[in-house]
């Protein structure tokens, strides 16, 4: 279970810690309810991270095996450079990770479920 701690908005350390604690509580509550493998994104991180193309990558990785970033780009008929940049953004936010095999990087989802913290 992992909770995103990244926030792009200025806030006091106490209020950011409180939000972080709420994300942790949310992840624990969902896990207790049977939803293991939870990743909770802050709504600021989600707004930046979960673009339609990146959501397509997440869905595709959840449903298909890929050998590398190049293979993923080829299967989706997308530019390899853009797919790589999208995957790096998703990796910075803890959504995907990479397994390396020589020069090839195989992307995979780090968690079964990605949820966004409530706005209020």
CSV table of N, CA and C in Angstrom, one decimal:
chain,number,residue,atom,x,y,z
A,1,UNK,N,0.9,-1.2,0.0
A,1,UNK,CA,0.0,0.0,0.0
A,1,UNK,C,0.9,1.2,0.0
A,2,UNK,N,0.6,2.2,-0.8
A,2,UNK,CA,1.4,3.4,-0.9
A,2,UNK,C,0.5,4.6,-1.0
A,3,UNK,N,0.9,5.7,-0.4
A,3,UNK,CA,0.1,6.9,-0.5
A,3,UNK,C,1.0,8.0,-1.1
A,4,UNK,N,0.5,8.7,-2.1
A,4,UNK,CA,1.3,9.8,-2.7
A,4,UNK,C,1.4,11.0,-1.7
A,5,UNK,N,2.6,11.5,-1.6
A,5,UNK,CA,2.7,12.6,-0.7
A,5,UNK,C,3.0,13.9,-1.4
A,6,UNK,N,3.0,13.9,-2.7
A,6,UNK,CA,3.4,15.0,-3.5
A,6,UNK,C,2.2,16.0,-3.6
A,7,UNK,N,2.5,17.3,-3.4
A,7,UNK,CA,1.5,18.3,-3.6
A,7,UNK,C,2.2,19.5,-4.3
A,8,UNK,N,1.5,20.0,-5.3
A,8,UNK,CA,2.0,21.1,-6.0
A,8,UNK,C,1.5,22.5,-5.5
A,9,UNK,N,0.6,22.5,-4.5
A,9,UNK,CA,0.1,23.8,-4.1
A,9,UNK,C,0.8,24.1,-2.8
A,10,UNK,N,1.0,25.4,-2.6
A,10,UNK,CA,1.6,25.9,-1.3
A,10,UNK,C,0.7,25.6,-0.2
A,11,UNK,N,1.2,25.1,0.9
A,11,UNK,CA,0.4,24.9,2.1
A,11,UNK,C,1.3,24.8,3.3
A,12,UNK,N,0.7,25.0,4.4
A,12,UNK,CA,1.5,24.9,5.6
A,12,UNK,C,1.9,23.5,5.9
A,13,UNK,N,3.0,23.3,6.5
A,13,UNK,CA,3.4,21.9,6.8
A,13,UNK,C,2.3,21.1,7.5
A,14,UNK,N,1.7,21.8,8.5
A,14,UNK,CA,0.7,21.1,9.3
A,14,UNK,C,-0.5,20.6,8.4
A,15,UNK,N,-1.0,21.5,7.5
A,15,UNK,CA,-2.1,21.1,6.7
A,15,UNK,C,-1.7,20.1,5.7
A,16,UNK,N,-0.5,20.1,5.2
A,16,UNK,CA,-0.1,19.1,4.2
A,16,UNK,C,0.1,17.8,5.0
A,17,UNK,N,0.6,17.8,6.2
A,17,UNK,CA,0.7,16.6,7.0
A,17,UNK,C,-0.7,16.0,7.2
A,18,UNK,N,-1.6,16.8,7.5
A,18,UNK,CA,-3.0,16.4,7.8
A,18,UNK,C,-3.6,15.7,6.5
A,19,UNK,N,-3.4,16.3,5.4
A,19,UNK,CA,-3.8,15.7,4.1
A,19,UNK,C,-3.2,14.4,3.9
A,20,UNK,N,-1.9,14.3,4.1
A,20,UNK,CA,-1.1,13.1,4.0
A,20,UNK,C,-1.7,12.0,4.9
A,21,UNK,N,-2.0,12.4,6.1
A,21,UNK,CA,-2.5,11.4,7.1
A,21,UNK,C,-3.9,10.9,6.6
A,22,UNK,N,-4.7,11.8,6.0
A,22,UNK,CA,-6.0,11.4,5.5
A,22,UNK,C,-5.9,10.5,4.4
A,23,UNK,N,-4.9,10.7,3.5
A,23,UNK,CA,-4.7,9.8,2.4
A,23,UNK,C,-4.3,8.4,2.9
A,24,UNK,N,-3.4,8.4,3.9
A,24,UNK,CA,-3.0,7.1,4.5
A,24,UNK,C,-4.2,6.4,5.2
A,25,UNK,N,-5.1,7.1,5.8
A,25,UNK,CA,-6.3,6.6,6.5
A,25,UNK,C,-7.2,6.0,5.4
A,26,UNK,N,-7.4,6.7,4.3
A,26,UNK,CA,-8.2,6.3,3.2
A,26,UNK,C,-7.7,5.0,2.6
A,27,UNK,N,-6.4,4.9,2.4
A,27,UNK,CA,-5.8,3.7,1.8
A,27,UNK,C,-6.0,2.5,2.8
A,28,UNK,N,-5.8,2.8,4.1
A,28,UNK,CA,-6.0,1.7,5.1
A,28,UNK,C,-7.5,1.2,5.1
A,29,UNK,N,-8.4,2.2,5.1
A,29,UNK,CA,-9.8,1.8,5.1
A,29,UNK,C,-10.2,1.0,3.9
A,30,UNK,N,-9.7,1.4,2.7
A,30,UNK,CA,-10.0,0.7,1.5
A,30,UNK,C,-9.4,-0.7,1.5
A,31,UNK,N,-8.2,-0.9,2.1
A,31,UNK,CA,-7.6,-2.2,2.2
A,31,UNK,C,-8.4,-3.0,3.2
A,32,UNK,N,-8.8,-2.5,4.3
A,32,UNK,CA,-9.7,-3.2,5.2
A,32,UNK,C,-11.0,-3.7,4.6
A,33,UNK,N,-11.4,-2.9,3.6
A,33,UNK,CA,-12.7,-3.3,2.9
A,33,UNK,C,-12.4,-4.3,1.8
A,34,UNK,N,-11.2,-4.8,1.7
A,34,UNK,CA,-10.9,-5.8,0.7
A,34,UNK,C,-10.2,-5.3,-0.6
A,35,UNK,N,-9.9,-4.1,-0.6
A,35,UNK,CA,-9.3,-3.5,-1.8
A,35,UNK,C,-7.8,-3.3,-1.6
A,36,UNK,N,-7.0,-4.4,-1.8
A,36,UNK,CA,-5.6,-4.4,-1.6
A,36,UNK,C,-4.9,-3.7,-2.7
A,37,UNK,N,-3.6,-3.4,-2.5
A,37,UNK,CA,-2.9,-2.8,-3.6
A,37,UNK,C,-3.3,-1.4,-4.0
A,38,UNK,N,-3.6,-0.6,-3.0
A,38,UNK,CA,-4.1,0.8,-3.2
A,38,UNK,C,-3.0,1.8,-3.3
A,39,UNK,N,-3.2,2.7,-4.2
A,39,UNK,CA,-2.3,3.9,-4.3
A,39,UNK,C,-3.2,5.1,-4.3
A,40,UNK,N,-3.1,6.0,-3.3
A,40,UNK,CA,-3.9,7.2,-3.2
A,40,UNK,C,-3.1,8.4,-3.7
A,41,UNK,N,-3.6,9.1,-4.7
A,41,UNK,CA,-3.0,10.3,-5.3
A,41,UNK,C,-3.7,11.5,-4.7
A,42,UNK,N,-2.9,12.6,-4.4
A,42,UNK,CA,-3.5,13.8,-4.1
A,42,UNK,C,-4.3,14.3,-5.3
A,43,UNK,N,-5.3,15.2,-5.1
A,43,UNK,CA,-6.0,15.7,-6.2
A,43,UNK,C,-5.2,16.5,-7.1
A,44,UNK,N,-4.2,17.2,-6.6
A,44,UNK,CA,-3.3,18.0,-7.4
A,44,UNK,C,-2.4,17.1,-8.3
A,45,UNK,N,-1.9,16.0,-7.7
A,45,UNK,CA,-1.1,15.1,-8.5
A,45,UNK,C,-1.9,14.4,-9.5
A,46,UNK,N,-3.2,14.1,-9.2
A,46,UNK,CA,-4.1,13.4,-10.1
A,46,UNK,C,-4.4,14.3,-11.3
A,47,UNK,N,-4.6,15.6,-11.1
A,47,UNK,CA,-4.9,16.5,-12.2
A,47,UNK,C,-3.7,16.6,-13.1
A,48,UNK,N,-2.5,16.5,-12.6
A,48,UNK,CA,-1.3,16.6,-13.5
A,48,UNK,C,-1.1,15.2,-14.2
A,49,UNK,N,-1.3,14.2,-13.4
A,49,UNK,CA,-0.8,12.9,-13.8
A,49,UNK,C,-1.8,12.1,-14.7
A,50,UNK,N,-3.1,12.2,-14.4
A,50,UNK,CA,-4.1,11.3,-15.0
A,50,UNK,C,-4.7,11.9,-16.3
A,51,UNK,N,-3.9,12.3,-17.2
A,51,UNK,CA,-4.5,12.8,-18.5
A,51,UNK,C,-5.1,11.6,-19.2
A,52,UNK,N,-5.9,11.9,-20.2
A,52,UNK,CA,-6.5,10.7,-21.0
A,52,UNK,C,-5.5,9.8,-21.6
A,53,UNK,N,-4.4,10.2,-22.1
A,53,UNK,CA,-3.4,9.3,-22.7
A,53,UNK,C,-2.8,8.5,-21.7
A,54,UNK,N,-2.5,9.1,-20.5
A,54,UNK,CA,-1.9,8.3,-19.4
A,54,UNK,C,-2.8,7.3,-18.8
A,55,UNK,N,-4.1,7.7,-18.7
A,55,UNK,CA,-5.1,6.7,-18.3
A,55,UNK,C,-5.2,5.5,-19.2
A,56,UNK,N,-5.1,5.8,-20.5
A,56,UNK,CA,-5.0,4.8,-21.5
A,56,UNK,C,-3.8,3.8,-21.3
A,57,UNK,N,-2.7,4.4,-21.0
A,57,UNK,CA,-1.5,3.6,-20.7
A,57,UNK,C,-1.7,2.7,-19.4
A,58,UNK,N,-2.3,3.3,-18.4
A,58,UNK,CA,-2.6,2.5,-17.2
A,58,UNK,C,-3.6,1.3,-17.5
A,59,UNK,N,-4.6,1.6,-18.2
A,59,UNK,CA,-5.6,0.6,-18.6
A,59,UNK,C,-4.9,-0.5,-19.4
A,60,UNK,N,-4.1,-0.1,-20.4
A,60,UNK,CA,-3.5,-1.1,-21.3
A,60,UNK,C,-2.5,-2.0,-20.5
A,61,UNK,N,-1.7,-1.3,-19.6
A,61,UNK,CA,-0.8,-2.1,-18.8
A,61,UNK,C,-1.5,-3.1,-17.8
A,62,UNK,N,-2.7,-2.7,-17.4
A,62,UNK,CA,-3.5,-3.5,-16.5
A,62,UNK,C,-4.0,-4.8,-17.2
A,63,UNK,N,-4.2,-4.6,-18.5
A,63,UNK,CA,-4.8,-5.7,-19.3
A,63,UNK,C,-3.9,-6.5,-20.2
A,64,UNK,N,-2.7,-6.0,-20.4
A,64,UNK,CA,-1.8,-6.6,-21.4
A,64,UNK,C,-0.4,-6.7,-20.9
A,65,UNK,N,0.4,-7.7,-21.4
A,65,UNK,CA,1.8,-7.8,-21.2
A,65,UNK,C,2.6,-7.0,-22.2
A,66,UNK,N,3.6,-6.3,-21.8
A,66,UNK,CA,4.5,-5.6,-22.7
A,66,UNK,C,5.9,-6.0,-22.4
A,67,UNK,N,6.8,-6.0,-23.4
A,67,UNK,CA,8.2,-6.4,-23.2
A,67,UNK,C,9.0,-5.2,-22.8
A,68,UNK,N,8.6,-4.0,-23.3
A,68,UNK,CA,9.4,-2.8,-23.1
A,68,UNK,C,8.6,-1.5,-23.4
A,69,UNK,N,9.2,-0.4,-23.2
A,69,UNK,CA,8.5,0.9,-23.5
A,69,UNK,C,8.3,0.9,-25.0
A,70,UNK,N,9.3,0.5,-25.8
A,70,UNK,CA,9.2,0.5,-27.3
A,70,UNK,C,8.0,-0.4,-27.7
A,71,UNK,N,8.0,-1.6,-27.1
A,71,UNK,CA,6.9,-2.5,-27.4
A,71,UNK,C,5.5,-1.9,-27.1
A,72,UNK,N,5.4,-1.3,-25.9
A,72,UNK,CA,4.2,-0.6,-25.5
A,72,UNK,C,3.8,0.4,-26.6
A,73,UNK,N,4.7,1.3,-26.9
A,73,UNK,CA,4.4,2.3,-27.9
A,73,UNK,C,4.0,1.7,-29.3
A,74,UNK,N,4.7,0.6,-29.7
A,74,UNK,CA,4.3,0.0,-30.9
A,74,UNK,C,2.9,-0.6,-30.8
A,75,UNK,N,2.6,-1.3,-29.7
A,75,UNK,CA,1.2,-1.9,-29.6
A,75,UNK,C,0.1,-0.8,-29.6
A,76,UNK,N,0.4,0.4,-29.0
A,76,UNK,CA,-0.6,1.5,-29.0
A,76,UNK,C,-0.5,2.4,-30.2
A,77,UNK,N,0.5,2.2,-31.1
A,77,UNK,CA,0.7,3.0,-32.2
A,77,UNK,C,0.9,4.5,-31.8
A,78,UNK,N,1.8,4.7,-30.8
A,78,UNK,CA,2.1,6.0,-30.3
A,78,UNK,C,3.6,6.2,-30.4
A,79,UNK,N,4.0,7.4,-30.4
A,79,UNK,CA,5.4,7.8,-30.5
A,79,UNK,C,6.1,7.3,-29.2
A,80,UNK,N,7.2,6.6,-29.4
A,80,UNK,CA,8.0,6.0,-28.3
A,80,UNK,C,8.4,7.1,-27.3
A,81,UNK,N,8.9,8.2,-27.7
A,81,UNK,CA,9.3,9.3,-26.9
A,81,UNK,C,8.2,9.8,-26.0
A,82,UNK,N,7.0,10.0,-26.6
A,82,UNK,CA,5.9,10.5,-25.8
A,82,UNK,C,5.4,9.5,-24.8
A,83,UNK,N,5.4,8.2,-25.2
A,83,UNK,CA,5.0,7.1,-24.2
A,83,UNK,C,6.0,7.1,-23.1
A,84,UNK,N,7.3,7.2,-23.4
A,84,UNK,CA,8.3,7.2,-22.4
A,84,UNK,C,8.2,8.4,-21.4
A,85,UNK,N,7.9,9.6,-21.9
A,85,UNK,CA,7.7,10.7,-21.0
A,85,UNK,C,6.4,10.5,-20.2
A,86,UNK,N,5.3,10.0,-20.8
A,86,UNK,CA,4.1,9.7,-20.0
A,86,UNK,C,4.4,8.7,-18.9
A,87,UNK,N,5.2,7.7,-19.2
A,87,UNK,CA,5.5,6.6,-18.2
A,87,UNK,C,6.4,7.2,-17.1
A,88,UNK,N,7.3,8.1,-17.4
A,88,UNK,CA,8.1,8.7,-16.4
A,88,UNK,C,7.3,9.6,-15.5
A,89,UNK,N,6.3,10.3,-16.0
A,89,UNK,CA,5.4,11.1,-15.1
A,89,UNK,C,4.6,10.1,-14.2
A,90,UNK,N,4.1,9.1,-14.8
A,90,UNK,CA,3.4,8.1,-13.9
A,90,UNK,C,4.3,7.5,-12.9
A,91,UNK,N,5.6,7.2,-13.2
A,91,UNK,CA,6.5,6.7,-12.3
A,91,UNK,C,6.8,7.7,-11.2
A,92,UNK,N,7.0,8.9,-11.5
A,92,UNK,CA,7.2,9.9,-10.4
A,92,UNK,C,6.1,10.0,-9.4
A,93,UNK,N,4.9,9.6,-9.8
A,93,UNK,CA,3.8,9.7,-8.9
A,93,UNK,C,3.4,8.3,-8.3
A,94,UNK,N,4.3,7.3,-8.6
A,94,UNK,CA,4.2,6.0,-7.9
A,94,UNK,C,3.1,5.1,-8.6
A,95,UNK,N,2.7,5.4,-9.8
A,95,UNK,CA,1.7,4.6,-10.5
A,95,UNK,C,2.4,3.4,-11.2
A,96,UNK,N,3.5,3.7,-11.9
A,96,UNK,CA,4.2,2.6,-12.6
A,96,UNK,C,5.6,2.5,-12.1
A,97,UNK,N,6.2,1.4,-12.5
A,97,UNK,CA,7.7,1.3,-12.2
A,97,UNK,C,8.2,0.5,-13.4
A,98,UNK,N,9.5,0.3,-13.4
A,98,UNK,CA,10.2,-0.3,-14.6
A,98,UNK,C,11.1,-1.5,-14.1
A,99,UNK,N,11.1,-2.5,-14.9
A,99,UNK,CA,12.0,-3.6,-14.7
A,99,UNK,C,13.0,-3.5,-15.9
A,100,UNK,N,14.3,-3.5,-15.6
A,100,UNK,CA,15.2,-3.3,-16.6
A,100,UNK,C,15.8,-4.7,-17.0
A,101,UNK,N,16.0,-4.8,-18.3
A,101,UNK,CA,16.7,-6.0,-18.9
A,101,UNK,C,17.6,-5.5,-20.0
A,102,UNK,N,18.9,-5.3,-19.6
A,102,UNK,CA,19.8,-4.7,-20.5
A,102,UNK,C,19.4,-3.3,-20.8
A,103,UNK,N,19.2,-2.9,-22.0
A,103,UNK,CA,18.8,-1.5,-22.3
A,103,UNK,C,17.3,-1.4,-22.3
A,104,UNK,N,16.5,-2.4,-22.3
A,104,UNK,CA,15.1,-2.4,-22.3
A,104,UNK,C,14.5,-2.1,-21.0
A,105,UNK,N,13.5,-1.3,-20.9
A,105,UNK,CA,12.8,-1.0,-19.7
A,105,UNK,C,11.4,-1.5,-19.8
A,106,UNK,N,11.0,-2.4,-19.0
A,106,UNK,CA,9.6,-3.0,-19.0
A,106,UNK,C,8.7,-2.3,-18.0
A,107,UNK,N,7.7,-1.5,-18.5
A,107,UNK,CA,6.9,-0.8,-17.5
A,107,UNK,C,5.8,-1.8,-16.9
A,108,UNK,N,5.5,-1.6,-15.7
A,108,UNK,CA,4.4,-2.3,-15.0
A,108,UNK,C,3.8,-1.5,-14.0
A,109,UNK,N,2.5,-1.8,-13.7
A,109,UNK,CA,1.8,-1.1,-12.6
A,109,UNK,C,2.3,-1.5,-11.3
A,110,UNK,N,2.5,-0.5,-10.4
A,110,UNK,CA,2.9,-0.8,-9.1
A,110,UNK,C,1.8,-1.3,-8.1
A,111,UNK,N,0.6,-0.9,-8.4
A,111,UNK,CA,-0.6,-1.2,-7.6
A,111,UNK,C,-1.7,-1.6,-8.4
A,112,UNK,N,-2.6,-2.4,-7.8
A,112,UNK,CA,-3.8,-2.8,-8.4
A,112,UNK,C,-4.8,-1.7,-8.6
A,113,UNK,N,-4.9,-0.8,-7.7
A,113,UNK,CA,-5.9,0.3,-7.7
A,113,UNK,C,-5.2,1.6,-7.5
A,114,UNK,N,-5.7,2.6,-8.3
A,114,UNK,CA,-5.2,4.0,-8.1
A,114,UNK,C,-6.5,4.8,-7.8
A,115,UNK,N,-6.5,5.5,-6.7
A,115,UNK,CA,-7.7,6.3,-6.3
A,115,UNK,C,-7.2,7.7,-6.0
A,116,UNK,N,-8.1,8.7,-6.1
A,116,UNK,CA,-7.8,10.1,-5.9
A,116,UNK,C,-8.5,10.5,-4.6
A,117,UNK,N,-7.7,11.2,-3.8
A,117,UNK,CA,-8.3,11.7,-2.5
A,117,UNK,C,-9.5,12.6,-2.8
A,118,UNK,N,-10.4,12.6,-1.9
A,118,UNK,CA,-11.6,13.5,-2.1
A,118,UNK,C,-11.1,15.0,-2.0
A,119,UNK,N,-11.8,15.8,-2.7
A,119,UNK,CA,-11.4,17.3,-2.8
A,119,UNK,C,-11.8,17.9,-1.5
A,120,UNK,N,-12.9,17.5,-0.9
A,120,UNK,CA,-13.3,18.1,0.4
A,120,UNK,C,-13.5,17.0,1.4
